[in-house]
Tab-separated table of C-alpha atoms in Angstrom:
chain	number	residue	atom	x	y	z
A	1410	MET	CA	54.099	59.780	79.749
A	1411	LYS	CA	57.599	58.272	79.670
A	1412	LEU	CA	56.067	54.806	79.395
A	1413	TYR	CA	54.068	55.939	76.357
A	1414	ILE	CA	57.217	57.300	74.643
A	1415	VAL	CA	59.150	54.062	75.325
A	1416	PHE	CA	56.236	52.019	73.989
A	1417	ALA	CA	55.999	54.194	70.840
A	1418	CYS	CA	59.746	53.797	70.241
A	1419	LEU	CA	59.505	50.009	70.589
A	1420	VAL	CA	56.619	49.890	68.106
A	1421	ALA	CA	58.562	52.070	65.655
A	1422	VAL	CA	61.623	49.804	65.907
A	1423	ALA	CA	59.482	46.689	65.462
A	1424	LEU	CA	57.800	48.141	62.367
A	1425	ALA	CA	61.164	49.188	60.919
A	1426	ASP	CA	62.534	45.679	61.482
A	1427	LYS	CA	59.441	44.159	59.909
A	1428	ALA	CA	59.773	46.394	56.842
A	1429	ALA	CA	63.433	45.448	56.470
A	1430	PHE	CA	62.535	41.767	56.874
A	1431	TYR	CA	59.891	41.846	54.136
A	1432	SER	CA	61.677	44.072	51.654
A	1433	PRO	CA	63.440	42.226	48.834
A	1434	PRO	CA	67.210	42.485	48.663
A	1435	ALA	CA	68.640	45.171	46.399
A	1436	ASP	CA	70.192	42.645	43.997
A	1437	SER	CA	67.162	40.351	43.770
A	1438	ARG	CA	66.351	38.916	40.388
A	1439	GLU	CA	63.864	36.423	39.124
A	1440	ALA	CA	64.700	32.765	39.610
A	1441	GLU	CA	66.333	31.334	36.526
A	1442	PHE	CA	64.203	28.800	34.647
A	1443	VAL	CA	66.231	25.652	33.973
A	1444	PRO	CA	64.694	23.452	31.289
A	1445	ILE	CA	64.686	19.680	31.500
A	1446	ILE	CA	66.337	18.479	28.296
A	1447	LYS	CA	65.860	14.766	28.819
A	1448	ASP	CA	63.605	12.802	31.172
A	1449	ASP	CA	63.361	9.150	30.211
A	1450	ARG	CA	61.855	6.946	32.901
A	1451	VAL	CA	60.840	3.334	32.984
A	1452	HIS	CA	58.704	2.775	36.068
A	1453	PRO	CA	59.287	-0.368	38.123
A	1454	ASP	CA	57.941	-3.557	36.606
A	1455	GLU	CA	56.646	-6.558	38.554
A	1456	HIS	CA	60.254	-7.570	39.359
A	1457	GLY	CA	61.314	-4.099	40.542
A	1458	ALA	CA	63.403	-3.238	37.462
A	1459	TYR	CA	63.375	0.465	36.561
A	1460	SER	CA	65.532	3.101	34.903
A	1461	LEU	CA	65.922	6.871	34.971
A	1462	ASP	CA	67.860	9.076	32.566
A	1463	MET	CA	67.675	12.844	33.113
A	1464	GLU	CA	69.508	15.947	31.918
A	1465	THR	CA	68.832	19.617	32.679
A	1466	GLY	CA	69.703	22.730	30.747
A	1467	ASP	CA	72.338	23.738	33.289
A	1468	GLY	CA	74.338	20.532	32.788
A	1469	ILE	CA	73.085	18.263	35.552
A	1470	GLU	CA	72.934	14.636	34.427
A	1471	ARG	CA	71.594	11.658	36.357
A	1472	THR	CA	71.208	8.057	35.312
A	1473	GLU	CA	70.025	5.218	37.498
A	1474	GLN	CA	68.946	1.638	37.040
A	1475	GLY	CA	67.454	-0.763	39.531
A	1476	GLY	CA	66.707	-4.415	39.520
A	1477	ALA	CA	65.220	-7.288	41.428
A	1478	GLY	CA	66.075	-7.420	45.103
A	1479	GLY	CA	66.437	-3.635	45.374
A	1480	SER	CA	69.889	-3.352	43.790
A	1481	GLN	CA	70.637	-0.008	42.153
A	1482	GLN	CA	73.451	1.633	40.247
A	1483	GLY	CA	73.818	5.040	38.719
A	1484	LYS	CA	75.730	8.224	38.055
A	1485	VAL	CA	75.314	11.917	38.886
A	1486	SER	CA	77.292	14.653	37.127
A	1487	PHE	CA	77.289	18.463	37.178
A	1488	THR	CA	79.665	21.397	36.866
A	1489	PHE	CA	80.542	23.643	39.809
A	1490	PRO	CA	80.540	27.433	39.270
A	1491	ASP	CA	84.359	27.352	39.225
A	1492	GLY	CA	84.315	24.948	36.242
A	1493	GLN	CA	85.164	21.693	38.067
A	1494	VAL	CA	83.122	18.719	36.910
A	1495	PHE	CA	81.625	16.635	39.707
A	1496	ASP	CA	81.093	12.961	38.889
A	1497	LEU	CA	79.726	10.380	41.280
A	1498	THR	CA	78.938	6.768	40.483
A	1499	PHE	CA	77.253	4.446	42.943
A	1500	VAL	CA	76.111	0.906	43.514
A	1501	ALA	CA	73.582	-0.014	46.178
A	1502	ASP	CA	72.964	-3.700	46.800
A	1503	GLU	CA	72.916	-6.308	49.548
A	1504	ASN	CA	76.409	-5.101	50.562
A	1505	GLY	CA	75.251	-1.509	51.141
A	1506	TYR	CA	75.693	1.825	49.365
A	1507	LYS	CA	79.066	2.282	47.665
A	1508	PRO	CA	79.663	5.725	46.134
A	1509	ASP	CA	82.765	6.525	44.103
A	1510	SER	CA	84.004	10.035	43.310
A	1511	SER	CA	87.264	11.932	43.436
A	1512	PHE	CA	85.388	14.518	45.551
A	1513	LEU	CA	84.723	12.088	48.407
A	1514	PRO	CA	87.120	12.104	51.358
A	1515	VAL	CA	89.512	9.177	51.636
A	1516	ALA	CA	90.099	7.407	54.929
A	1517	PRO	CA	93.670	6.811	56.008
A	1518	ALA	CA	95.193	3.480	55.061
A	1519	PHE	CA	94.624	0.677	57.521
A	1520	PRO	CA	96.231	-0.674	59.558
A	1521	HIS	CA	97.498	2.594	60.882
A	1522	PRO	CA	99.660	2.932	63.996
A	1523	ILE	CA	97.696	2.624	67.234
A	1524	PRO	CA	98.614	5.336	69.774
A	1525	GLN	CA	100.352	4.125	72.938
A	1526	PHE	CA	97.614	5.449	75.257
A	1527	VAL	CA	95.122	3.207	73.435
A	1528	LEU	CA	97.409	0.179	73.809
A	1529	ASP	CA	97.821	1.019	77.508
A	1530	GLN	CA	94.038	1.157	77.977
A	1531	ILE	CA	93.583	-2.193	76.207
A	1532	GLU	CA	96.236	-3.766	78.481
A	1533	PHE	CA	94.566	-2.256	81.575
A	1534	ALA	CA	91.195	-3.751	80.534
A	1535	ARG	CA	92.844	-7.150	79.948
A	1536	GLN	CA	94.379	-7.052	83.434
A	1537	GLN	CA	91.002	-6.182	84.969
A	1538	ASP	CA	89.342	-9.090	83.159
A	1539	GLU	CA	92.095	-11.436	84.321
A	1540	ALA	CA	91.756	-10.267	87.954
A	1541	ARG	CA	87.980	-10.689	87.799
A	1542	GLU	CA	88.363	-14.293	86.585
A	1543	LYS	CA	90.746	-15.143	89.478
A	1544	SER	CA	88.650	-13.621	92.273
A	1545	PRO	CA	85.810	-15.626	93.819
A	1546	SER	CA	82.347	-14.926	92.504
A	1547	ARG	CA	80.131	-12.702	94.647
A	1548	SER	CA	76.962	-14.022	93.084
A	1549	TYR	CA	75.117	-17.230	93.813
A	1550	GLY	CA	75.076	-20.045	91.349
A	1551	THR	CA	71.897	-21.365	89.819
A	1552	PRO	CA	69.949	-23.728	92.071
A	1553	ASN	CA	69.914	-27.447	91.212
């Protein structure tokens, strides 16, 4: 009998969890429809040249052009909820992808100071290499 009560309690908890999982949140609202204001596209030609110019009703803008050899350049822009405008320009070519934006992190200037423990480790490795060159080889040479 106790086993039946425990089982019934487990089923009740599982059903309660399932109901909570499937019920919509109290503040749910319909998804906002965002219209596309502009969508001008030129599909790639025989040389790979293409262009894209898009704008949505919520202020997202994207332009991109590509050419022969796979090179691309473009811009993405939108406004954060706090009012900041995000702009990113990019170039992608044989030298790689190069984005530019004030929102991207900046690496420290180089050359930066190298910590002493790193210099010590480099010196230790140099000494090991030097000792290895001075000691006789433990391997056989190639036969003649």
